[in-house]
């Protein structure tokens, strides 16, 4: 029996489609904040429930849980921006002296006949160009402060209302699902929860632990901006394939170039330690949930910022992980089981 499309294109359905399309046009500019708010709400909700069991009031419990979780994240972003600007100023102020010494050290390992002045000039100009680009990007970032404030406001509101009314929203969506597909819908939600838990516990928590180790280790070794280097180590740990090695290898070569061979060897062993404990911490934390292929996370981390900006580092891998969960749930429900 064929399907008559006219039975579905009645005036109420057309009205709903038109209104949904128009609404999406309004929501699309802030859709990344809404999605991020929903994701953060899922992670913050257990904290809110724990606090509510003590306070017995819903809204204050949610607000307090948001302060506990969101404020440190926002402060971390501002700290990174501040440290990057400070680091650029420090490099641009000291690159002539430090760079000349480093090039002189490296010259002992280079073949004769190479013009060291040209190398020094090229590296110095490259550093200045990179610094100028980052500074100009920071100025553009600050010029969009109004939009950033609006995005943060929408993010905070989204987190609050998704924590408070997330169950109602899910029930509302489920009411539109046909009866013969409700089992698929429920299994999909369960798979999405497993993916979120896997990414939260297996990746973000692993990154936090290794970042803390990095902050302590680099500070004890006496590196300038030791805490900032630890933060970068934690961020890089989120990206599959990368991990913390770009940081400790860069420090190793800088120490070798400056003649600090003892610290160079120590930081190299410390970096190997950071890379090794990742192989134990990540599986231990995420083994109880979904097993996300590293390629999915890699594409999410690298392509996410191209679509959603800096928020894409979080939203990208989560959306791809959720998409994987939905496809896997569909495969099990309709293809393997033959339904």
XYZ file of N, CA and C in Angstrom, residues 29 59 98 147 200 287:
18
model
N 21.996 31.479 15.426
C 23.192 32.234 15.854
C 23.675 31.880 17.259
N 15.856 25.825 42.831
C 16.570 26.896 42.125
C 17.876 27.292 42.807
N 67.585 36.349 24.284
C 67.485 34.912 24.461
C 67.679 34.169 23.147
N 28.839 40.613 22.116
C 28.339 39.311 21.667
C 28.769 38.200 22.615
N 33.060 12.676 29.437
C 33.270 13.452 30.659
C 34.311 12.797 31.556
N 36.154 2.866 30.856
C 35.893 1.485 30.444
C 34.477 1.037 30.779
